[in-house]
Coordinates of C-alpha atoms in Angstrom, one line a residue:
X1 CA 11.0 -4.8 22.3
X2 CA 11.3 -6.9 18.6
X3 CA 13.3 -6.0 15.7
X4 CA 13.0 -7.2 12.9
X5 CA 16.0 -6.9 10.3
X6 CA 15.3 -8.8 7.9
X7 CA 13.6 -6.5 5.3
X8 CA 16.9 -4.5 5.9
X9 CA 18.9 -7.5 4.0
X10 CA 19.0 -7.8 0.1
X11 CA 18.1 -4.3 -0.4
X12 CA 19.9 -1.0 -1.9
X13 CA 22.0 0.2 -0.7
X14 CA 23.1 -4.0 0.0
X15 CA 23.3 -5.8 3.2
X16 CA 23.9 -9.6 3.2
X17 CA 23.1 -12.2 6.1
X18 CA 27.0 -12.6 5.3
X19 CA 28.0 -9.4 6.1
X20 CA 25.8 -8.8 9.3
X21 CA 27.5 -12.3 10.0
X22 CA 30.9 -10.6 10.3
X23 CA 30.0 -7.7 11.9
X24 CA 29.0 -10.0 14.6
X25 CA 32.2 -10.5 15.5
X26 CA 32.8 -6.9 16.2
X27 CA 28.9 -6.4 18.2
X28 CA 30.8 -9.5 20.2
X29 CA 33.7 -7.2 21.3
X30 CA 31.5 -3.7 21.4
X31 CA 29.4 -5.6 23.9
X32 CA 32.4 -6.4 25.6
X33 CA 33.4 -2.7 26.0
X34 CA 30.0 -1.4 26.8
X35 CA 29.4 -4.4 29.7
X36 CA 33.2 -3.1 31.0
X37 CA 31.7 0.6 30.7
X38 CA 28.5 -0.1 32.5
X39 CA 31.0 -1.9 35.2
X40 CA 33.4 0.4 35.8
X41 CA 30.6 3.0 36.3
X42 CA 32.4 5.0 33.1
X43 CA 31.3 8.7 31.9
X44 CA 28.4 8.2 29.3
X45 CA 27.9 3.9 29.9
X46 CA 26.5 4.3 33.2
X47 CA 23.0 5.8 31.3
X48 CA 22.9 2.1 31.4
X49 CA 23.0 1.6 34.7
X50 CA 20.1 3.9 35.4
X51 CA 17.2 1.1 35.5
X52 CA 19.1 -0.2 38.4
X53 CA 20.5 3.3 39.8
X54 CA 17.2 5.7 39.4
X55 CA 15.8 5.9 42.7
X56 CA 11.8 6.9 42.3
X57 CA 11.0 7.2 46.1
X58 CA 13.5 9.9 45.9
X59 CA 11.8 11.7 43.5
X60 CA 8.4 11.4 44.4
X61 CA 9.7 13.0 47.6
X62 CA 11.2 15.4 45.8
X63 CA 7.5 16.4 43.7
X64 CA 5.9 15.3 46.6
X65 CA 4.7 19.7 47.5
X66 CA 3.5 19.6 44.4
X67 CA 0.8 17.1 44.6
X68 CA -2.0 19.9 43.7
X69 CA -0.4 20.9 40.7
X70 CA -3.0 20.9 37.7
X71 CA -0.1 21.3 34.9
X72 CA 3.8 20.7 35.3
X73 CA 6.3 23.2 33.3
X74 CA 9.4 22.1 32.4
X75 CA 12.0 24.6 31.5
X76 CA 15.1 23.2 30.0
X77 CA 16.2 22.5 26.2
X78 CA 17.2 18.9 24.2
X79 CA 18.2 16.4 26.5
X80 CA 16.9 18.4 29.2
X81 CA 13.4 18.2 28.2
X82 CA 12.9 15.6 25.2
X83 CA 12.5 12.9 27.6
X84 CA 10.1 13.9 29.9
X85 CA 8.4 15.3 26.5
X86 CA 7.9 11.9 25.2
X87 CA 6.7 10.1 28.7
X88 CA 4.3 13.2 29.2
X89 CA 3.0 12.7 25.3
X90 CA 2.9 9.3 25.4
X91 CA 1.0 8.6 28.6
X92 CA -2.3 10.1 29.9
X93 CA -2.6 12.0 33.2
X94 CA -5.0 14.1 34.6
X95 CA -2.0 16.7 35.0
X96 CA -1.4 18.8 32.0
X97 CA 2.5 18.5 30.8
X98 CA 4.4 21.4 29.1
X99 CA 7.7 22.2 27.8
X100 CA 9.7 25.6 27.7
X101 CA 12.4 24.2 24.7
X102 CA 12.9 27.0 23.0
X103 CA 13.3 30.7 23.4
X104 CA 10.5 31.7 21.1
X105 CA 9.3 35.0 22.7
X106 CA 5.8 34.6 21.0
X107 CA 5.4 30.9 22.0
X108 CA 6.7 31.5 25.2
X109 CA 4.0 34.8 25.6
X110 CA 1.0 32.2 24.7
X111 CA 1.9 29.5 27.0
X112 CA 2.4 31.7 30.1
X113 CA -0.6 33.9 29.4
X114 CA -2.9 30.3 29.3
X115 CA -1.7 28.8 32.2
X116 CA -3.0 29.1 35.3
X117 CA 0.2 29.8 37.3
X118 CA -0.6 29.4 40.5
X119 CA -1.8 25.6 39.6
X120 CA 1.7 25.1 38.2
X121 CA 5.0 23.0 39.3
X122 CA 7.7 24.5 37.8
X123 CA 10.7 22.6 36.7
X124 CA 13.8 23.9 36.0
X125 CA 16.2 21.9 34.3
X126 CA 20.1 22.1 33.7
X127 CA 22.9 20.1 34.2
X128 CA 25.3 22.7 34.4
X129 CA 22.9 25.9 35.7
X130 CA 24.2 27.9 33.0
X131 CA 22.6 26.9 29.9
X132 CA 21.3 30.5 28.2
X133 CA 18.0 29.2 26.9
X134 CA 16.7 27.7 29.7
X135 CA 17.8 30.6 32.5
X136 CA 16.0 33.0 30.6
X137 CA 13.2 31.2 29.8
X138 CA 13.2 30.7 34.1
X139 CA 13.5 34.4 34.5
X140 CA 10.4 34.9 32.4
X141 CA 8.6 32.6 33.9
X142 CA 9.9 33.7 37.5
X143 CA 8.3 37.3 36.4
X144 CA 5.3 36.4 35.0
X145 CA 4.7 34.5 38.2
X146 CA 5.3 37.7 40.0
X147 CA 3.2 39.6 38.4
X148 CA 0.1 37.2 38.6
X149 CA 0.8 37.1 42.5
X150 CA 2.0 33.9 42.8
X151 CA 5.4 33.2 45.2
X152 CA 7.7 31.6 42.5
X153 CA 9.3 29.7 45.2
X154 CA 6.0 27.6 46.7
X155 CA 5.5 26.1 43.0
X156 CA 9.7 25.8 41.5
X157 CA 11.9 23.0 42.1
X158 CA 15.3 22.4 39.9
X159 CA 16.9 19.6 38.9
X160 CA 20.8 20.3 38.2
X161 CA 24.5 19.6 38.8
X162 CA 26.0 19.9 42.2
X163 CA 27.4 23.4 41.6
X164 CA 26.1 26.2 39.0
X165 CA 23.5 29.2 39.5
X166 CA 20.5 26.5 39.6
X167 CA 22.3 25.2 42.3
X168 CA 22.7 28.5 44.3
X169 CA 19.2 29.2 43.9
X170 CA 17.8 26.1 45.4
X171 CA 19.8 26.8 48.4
X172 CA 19.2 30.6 48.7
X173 CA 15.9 30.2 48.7
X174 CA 15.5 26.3 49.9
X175 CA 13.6 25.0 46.7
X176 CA 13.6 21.2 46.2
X177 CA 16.3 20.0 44.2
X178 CA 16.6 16.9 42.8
X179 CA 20.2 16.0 40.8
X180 CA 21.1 15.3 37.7
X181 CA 23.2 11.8 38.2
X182 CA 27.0 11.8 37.4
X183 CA 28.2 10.8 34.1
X184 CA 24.8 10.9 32.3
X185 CA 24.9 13.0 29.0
X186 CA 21.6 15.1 28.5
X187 CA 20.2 12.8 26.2
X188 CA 20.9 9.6 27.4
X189 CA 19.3 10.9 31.0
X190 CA 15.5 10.1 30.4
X191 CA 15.5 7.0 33.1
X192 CA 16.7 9.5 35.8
X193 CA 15.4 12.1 38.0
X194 CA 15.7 14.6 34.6
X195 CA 12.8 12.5 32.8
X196 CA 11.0 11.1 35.4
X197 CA 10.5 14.3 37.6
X198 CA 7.6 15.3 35.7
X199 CA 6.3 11.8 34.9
X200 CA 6.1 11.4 38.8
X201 CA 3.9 14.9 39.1
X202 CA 1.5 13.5 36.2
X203 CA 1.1 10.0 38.4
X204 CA 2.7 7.4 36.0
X205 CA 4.3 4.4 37.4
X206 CA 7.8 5.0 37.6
X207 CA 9.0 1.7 38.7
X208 CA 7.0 0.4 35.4
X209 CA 9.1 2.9 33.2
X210 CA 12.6 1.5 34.6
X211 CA 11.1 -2.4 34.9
X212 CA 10.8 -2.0 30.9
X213 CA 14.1 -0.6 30.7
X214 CA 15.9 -3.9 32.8
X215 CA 14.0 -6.1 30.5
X216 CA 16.2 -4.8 27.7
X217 CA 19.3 -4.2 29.3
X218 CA 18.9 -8.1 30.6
X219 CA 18.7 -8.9 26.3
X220 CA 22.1 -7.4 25.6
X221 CA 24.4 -10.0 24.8
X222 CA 27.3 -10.6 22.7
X223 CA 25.6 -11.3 19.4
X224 CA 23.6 -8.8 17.3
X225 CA 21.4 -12.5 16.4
X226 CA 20.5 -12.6 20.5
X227 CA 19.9 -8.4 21.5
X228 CA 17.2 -6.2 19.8
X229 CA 18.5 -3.6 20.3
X230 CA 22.6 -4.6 19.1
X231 CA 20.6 -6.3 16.1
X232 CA 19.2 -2.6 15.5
X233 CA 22.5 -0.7 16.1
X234 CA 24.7 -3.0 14.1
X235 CA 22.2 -2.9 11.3
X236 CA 22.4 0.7 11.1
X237 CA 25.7 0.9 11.2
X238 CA 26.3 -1.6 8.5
X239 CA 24.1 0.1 6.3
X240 CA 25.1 3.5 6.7
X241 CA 28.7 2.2 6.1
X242 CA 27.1 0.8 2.7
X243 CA 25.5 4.6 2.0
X244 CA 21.9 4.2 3.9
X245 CA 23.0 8.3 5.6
X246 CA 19.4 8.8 6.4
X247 CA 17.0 7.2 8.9
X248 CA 13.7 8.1 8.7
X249 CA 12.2 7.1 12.1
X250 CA 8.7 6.5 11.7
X251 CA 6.3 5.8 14.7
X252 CA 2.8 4.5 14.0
X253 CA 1.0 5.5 17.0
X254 CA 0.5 10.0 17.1
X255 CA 1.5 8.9 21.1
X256 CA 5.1 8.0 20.0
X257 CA 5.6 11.3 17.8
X258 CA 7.7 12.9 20.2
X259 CA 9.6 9.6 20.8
X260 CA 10.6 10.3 17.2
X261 CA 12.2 14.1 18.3
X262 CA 13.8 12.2 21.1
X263 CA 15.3 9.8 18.6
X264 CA 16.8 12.4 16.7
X265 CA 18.5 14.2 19.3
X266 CA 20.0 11.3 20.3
X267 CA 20.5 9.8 17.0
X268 CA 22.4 13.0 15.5
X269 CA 24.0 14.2 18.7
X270 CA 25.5 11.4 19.1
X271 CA 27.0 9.8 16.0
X272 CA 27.4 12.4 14.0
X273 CA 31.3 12.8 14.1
X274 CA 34.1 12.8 12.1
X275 CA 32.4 12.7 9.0
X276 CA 30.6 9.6 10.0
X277 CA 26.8 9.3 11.3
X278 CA 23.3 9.2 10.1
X279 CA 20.6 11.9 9.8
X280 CA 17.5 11.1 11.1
X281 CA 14.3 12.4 9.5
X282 CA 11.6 12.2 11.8
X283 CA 8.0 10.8 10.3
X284 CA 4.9 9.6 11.3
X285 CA 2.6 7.1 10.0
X286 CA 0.4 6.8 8.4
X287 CA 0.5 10.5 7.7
X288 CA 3.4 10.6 6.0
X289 CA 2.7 8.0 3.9
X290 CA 0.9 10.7 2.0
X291 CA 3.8 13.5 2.2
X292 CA 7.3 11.3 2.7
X293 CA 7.4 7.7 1.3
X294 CA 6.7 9.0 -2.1
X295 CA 10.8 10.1 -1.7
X296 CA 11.6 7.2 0.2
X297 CA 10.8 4.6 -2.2
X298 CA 11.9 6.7 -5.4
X299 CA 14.3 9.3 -4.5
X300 CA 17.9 8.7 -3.8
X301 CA 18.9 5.2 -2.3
X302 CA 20.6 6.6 0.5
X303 CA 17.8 5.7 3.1
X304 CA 17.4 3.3 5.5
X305 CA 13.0 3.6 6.7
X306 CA 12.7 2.5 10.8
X307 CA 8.8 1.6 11.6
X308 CA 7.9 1.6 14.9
X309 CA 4.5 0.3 16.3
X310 CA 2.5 -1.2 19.5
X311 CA 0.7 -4.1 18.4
X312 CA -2.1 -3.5 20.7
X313 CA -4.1 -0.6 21.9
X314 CA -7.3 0.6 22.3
X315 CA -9.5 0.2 19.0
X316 CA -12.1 2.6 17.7
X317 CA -15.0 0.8 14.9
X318 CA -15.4 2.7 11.4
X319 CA -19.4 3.0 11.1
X320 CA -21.0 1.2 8.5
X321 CA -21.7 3.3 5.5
X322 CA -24.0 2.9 2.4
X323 CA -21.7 5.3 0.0
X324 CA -20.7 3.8 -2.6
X325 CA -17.2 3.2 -3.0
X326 CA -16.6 2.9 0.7
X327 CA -18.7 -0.1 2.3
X328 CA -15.4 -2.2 2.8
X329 CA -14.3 0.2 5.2
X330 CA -17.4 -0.1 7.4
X331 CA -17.0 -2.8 10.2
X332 CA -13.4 -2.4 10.5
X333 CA -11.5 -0.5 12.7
X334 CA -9.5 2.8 12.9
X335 CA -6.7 0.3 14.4
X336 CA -7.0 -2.4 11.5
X337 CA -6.5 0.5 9.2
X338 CA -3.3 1.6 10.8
X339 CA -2.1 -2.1 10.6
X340 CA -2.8 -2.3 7.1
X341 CA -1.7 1.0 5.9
X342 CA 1.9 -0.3 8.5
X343 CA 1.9 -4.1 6.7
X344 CA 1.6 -1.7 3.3
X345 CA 4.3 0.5 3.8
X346 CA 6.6 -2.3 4.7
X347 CA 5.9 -3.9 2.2
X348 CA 5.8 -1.1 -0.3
X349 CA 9.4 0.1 0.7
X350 CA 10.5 -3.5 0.7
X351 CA 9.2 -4.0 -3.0
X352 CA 11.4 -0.9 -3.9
X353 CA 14.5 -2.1 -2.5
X354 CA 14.6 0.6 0.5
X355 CA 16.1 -0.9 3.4
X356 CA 13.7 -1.1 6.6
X357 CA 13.4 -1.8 10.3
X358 CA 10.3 -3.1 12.2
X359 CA 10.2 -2.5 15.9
X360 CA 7.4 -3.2 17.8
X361 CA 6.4 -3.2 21.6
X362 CA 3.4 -4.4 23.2
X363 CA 1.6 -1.1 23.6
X364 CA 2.6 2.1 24.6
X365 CA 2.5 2.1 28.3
X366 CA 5.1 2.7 30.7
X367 CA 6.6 -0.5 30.5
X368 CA 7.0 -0.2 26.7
X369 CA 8.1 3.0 26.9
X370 CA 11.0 2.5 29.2
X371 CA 11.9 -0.8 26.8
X372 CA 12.0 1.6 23.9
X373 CA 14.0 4.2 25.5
X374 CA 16.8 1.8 26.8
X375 CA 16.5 -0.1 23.4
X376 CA 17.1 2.7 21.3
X377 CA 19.9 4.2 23.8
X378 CA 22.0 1.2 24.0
X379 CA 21.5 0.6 20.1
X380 CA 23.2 3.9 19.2
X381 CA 26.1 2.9 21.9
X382 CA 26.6 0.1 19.7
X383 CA 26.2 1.9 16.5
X384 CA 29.1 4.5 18.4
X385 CA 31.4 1.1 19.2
X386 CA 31.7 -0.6 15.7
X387 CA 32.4 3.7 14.3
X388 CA 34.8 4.2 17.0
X389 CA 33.1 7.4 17.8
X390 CA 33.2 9.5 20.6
X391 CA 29.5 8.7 21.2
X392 CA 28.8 10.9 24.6
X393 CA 30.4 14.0 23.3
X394 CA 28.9 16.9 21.3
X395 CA 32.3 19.1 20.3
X396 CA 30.2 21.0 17.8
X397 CA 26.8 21.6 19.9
X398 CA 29.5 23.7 22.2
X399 CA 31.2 25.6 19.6
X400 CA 27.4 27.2 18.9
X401 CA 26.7 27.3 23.1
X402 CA 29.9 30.0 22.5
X403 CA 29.3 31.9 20.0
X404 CA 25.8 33.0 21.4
X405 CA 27.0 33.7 24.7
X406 CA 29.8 36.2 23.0
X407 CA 27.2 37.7 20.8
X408 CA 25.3 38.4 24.2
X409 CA 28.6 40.1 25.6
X410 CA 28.7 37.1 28.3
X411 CA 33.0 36.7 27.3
X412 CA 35.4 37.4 24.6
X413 CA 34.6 34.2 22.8
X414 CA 36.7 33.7 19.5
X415 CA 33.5 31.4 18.0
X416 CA 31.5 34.8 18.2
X417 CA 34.1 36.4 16.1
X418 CA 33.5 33.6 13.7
X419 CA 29.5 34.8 13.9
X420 CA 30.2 39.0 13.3
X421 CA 32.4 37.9 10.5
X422 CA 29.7 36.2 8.4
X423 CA 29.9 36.9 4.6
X424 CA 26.6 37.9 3.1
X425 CA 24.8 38.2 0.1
X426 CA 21.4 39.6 0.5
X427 CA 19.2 39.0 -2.3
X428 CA 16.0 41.5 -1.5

């Protein structure tokens, strides 16, 4: 992985090559804490341990009764699922990937009713076993597999915590269970069994994924000038201290899209504390080149653009054409377009003084991938050290988590009181 910061200097809201100079001081002693972290095996620093920690023999064991599967289901929600999302959309496989996220009783209808169930490996995903969204999403699936006359328990396997329903399950009826490893918030779990379960039932190379991933953790260092993916944390954070509240993460490659979601989770779950953090706005180029950068380079200078790009990949040729108007597009190459309309953007947001990030990898393979992922982890880690944020909490995610189980009648919850005591003003 590359950043480049410099079109992030000089801009408005203002960085200097002074300030970032500072701060290095401070990305010195963050990397300090974070090696120390990693060390001591601490809660929410040993996600960066996981390229060394993962085990993939033990989960291609673990998938191994699924080997026929034409399509793999996950079932889970955020963490749970937007890793495994964006190896299975990123990568090609033969074996059809799918997500149950959400608990959208029409999507959820549509998917079931086009799969082919009994071709399916099921995966069923939560830490703690009680998560509400994704135990009923499994009880629906559970039923629609009974009524298409397929044993639910020849195609499920969970991955989960060492106690909890999910738990219960795989031993009452002896599914395989693979565990979610100790200490790793959802979102920072993509490297582990709860991201690579599925990648390992589509056939991708799961020691490639975790290679990519050591490459980076062997570039963190104690100066932002010497780490990628410090140089991308501390930048951030410098610029959001300096008003830059949004990040509009912008992939140019359709394959990387759901990185992006991934991202954002992280991104917002993370850092987003104490009146501090950054809201990331996903994008995607060059699409939204023609719906987004008109308010990035014009609206209010409170942005900071991230473009993110492979520098190779496989090329398709743009026909030669005799209309008028259009022959210098014929010879060239859908990729050569993408570059230009990237190089364009960059430039274009740089001539209007809108702070901007390039990061590029190679290509998007599973060695890039797993460089991104750990990259992008262990910048916001930073980002969480130089804020002196609680980075692997979410306080607020489970003040909603109890409020919904009240309003279901699963406790006297005083966050659900909050819910029935809503004021309203209906305008009809």
């Amino acid at each position: 992985m590359r950043t480049d910061i410099g079109n992030a200097l000089g801009g408005d809201p203002e960085l200097t090559r002074d300030a970032l100079d500072e701060l290095d001081a401070d990305v010195a002693a963050a990397h300090e804490r974070i090696a120390d972290g990693m060390a001591d095996r601490e809660f929410g620093y040993r996600s960066l341990n996981l390229p060394e920690t993962a085990d993939p023999e033990r989960i291609r064991n673990a998938v191994a009764p699924f080997a026929d599967s034409e399509t793999v289901l996950t079932v889970g929600i955020g963490g749970s699922a937007l890793g495994a999302a964006t190896l299975a959309n990123a990568l090609e496989s033969d074996v059809d990937a799918y997500f149950l996220d959400n608990v959208d009783p029409e999507h959820t209808t549509r998917l079931l009713d086009a799969l082919d169930l009994s071709r399916t490996a099921v995966n069923v995903v939560s830490n703690s076993g009680t998560t509400a969204e994704t135990l009923s999403n499994f009880l629906v699936v559970r039923d629609a597999m009974d009524a298409a006359g397929v044993d639910w328990t020849e195609r499920t396997f969970v991955t989960t915590g060492p106690e909890g329903n999910l738990r219960n399950l795989a031993n009452k009826h002896d599914l395989p269970a693979l565990d979610v490893p100790e200490g790793v918030p959802g979102r920072f779990s993509v490297l582990s069994t709860v991201g690579l379960a599925a990648a390992a039932i589509q056939g991708h190379d799961l020691e490639a994924i975790l290679a990519g991933a050591a490459d980076e953790r062997d570039r963190l260092a104690g100066s932002l000038y010497d780490s990628p993916a410090y140089a991308y944390g501390a930048t951030t954070y410098a610029l959001a201290q300096r008003g830059a509240l949004t990040n509009a993460f912008m992939p140019y490659a359709e394959s990387l899209e759901t990185f992006a979601e991934w991202f954002a989770q992280l991104w917002a779950e993370s850092l987003g504390k104490d009146g501090q953090g950054q809201t990331p706005a996903r994008a995607l180029g060059a699409t939204d080149q023609h719906s987004q950068l008109q308010l990035y380079r014009a609206g209010p200078r409170d942005k900071l653009v991230t473009l993110v790009r492979p520098t190779e990949r496989t090329d398709r040729g743009i026909p030669e054409t005799d209309l008028e108007g259009l022959s210098y597009l014929g010879g060239q190459s859908l990729g050569t377009l993408l570059d230009a309309e990237f190089e364009a953007t960059e430039a274009s947001l740089t001539a209007a003084n809108c702070p901007n990030v390039r990061i590029e990898i190679d290509r998007v393979d599973e060695r890039g991938l797993g460089e991104l992922l750990f990259g992008m982890e262990a910048a916001c880690i930073c980002y969480g050290e130089l804020a002196d944020l609680s980075t692997f909490t979410q306080p607020a995610v489970e003040w909603g988590k109890k409020a919904a189980r009240g309003l279901l009648g699963g406790g006297e919850f005083e966050e659900a009181e909050a819910v029935r005591g809503k004021d309203r003003l209906v305008v009809e």
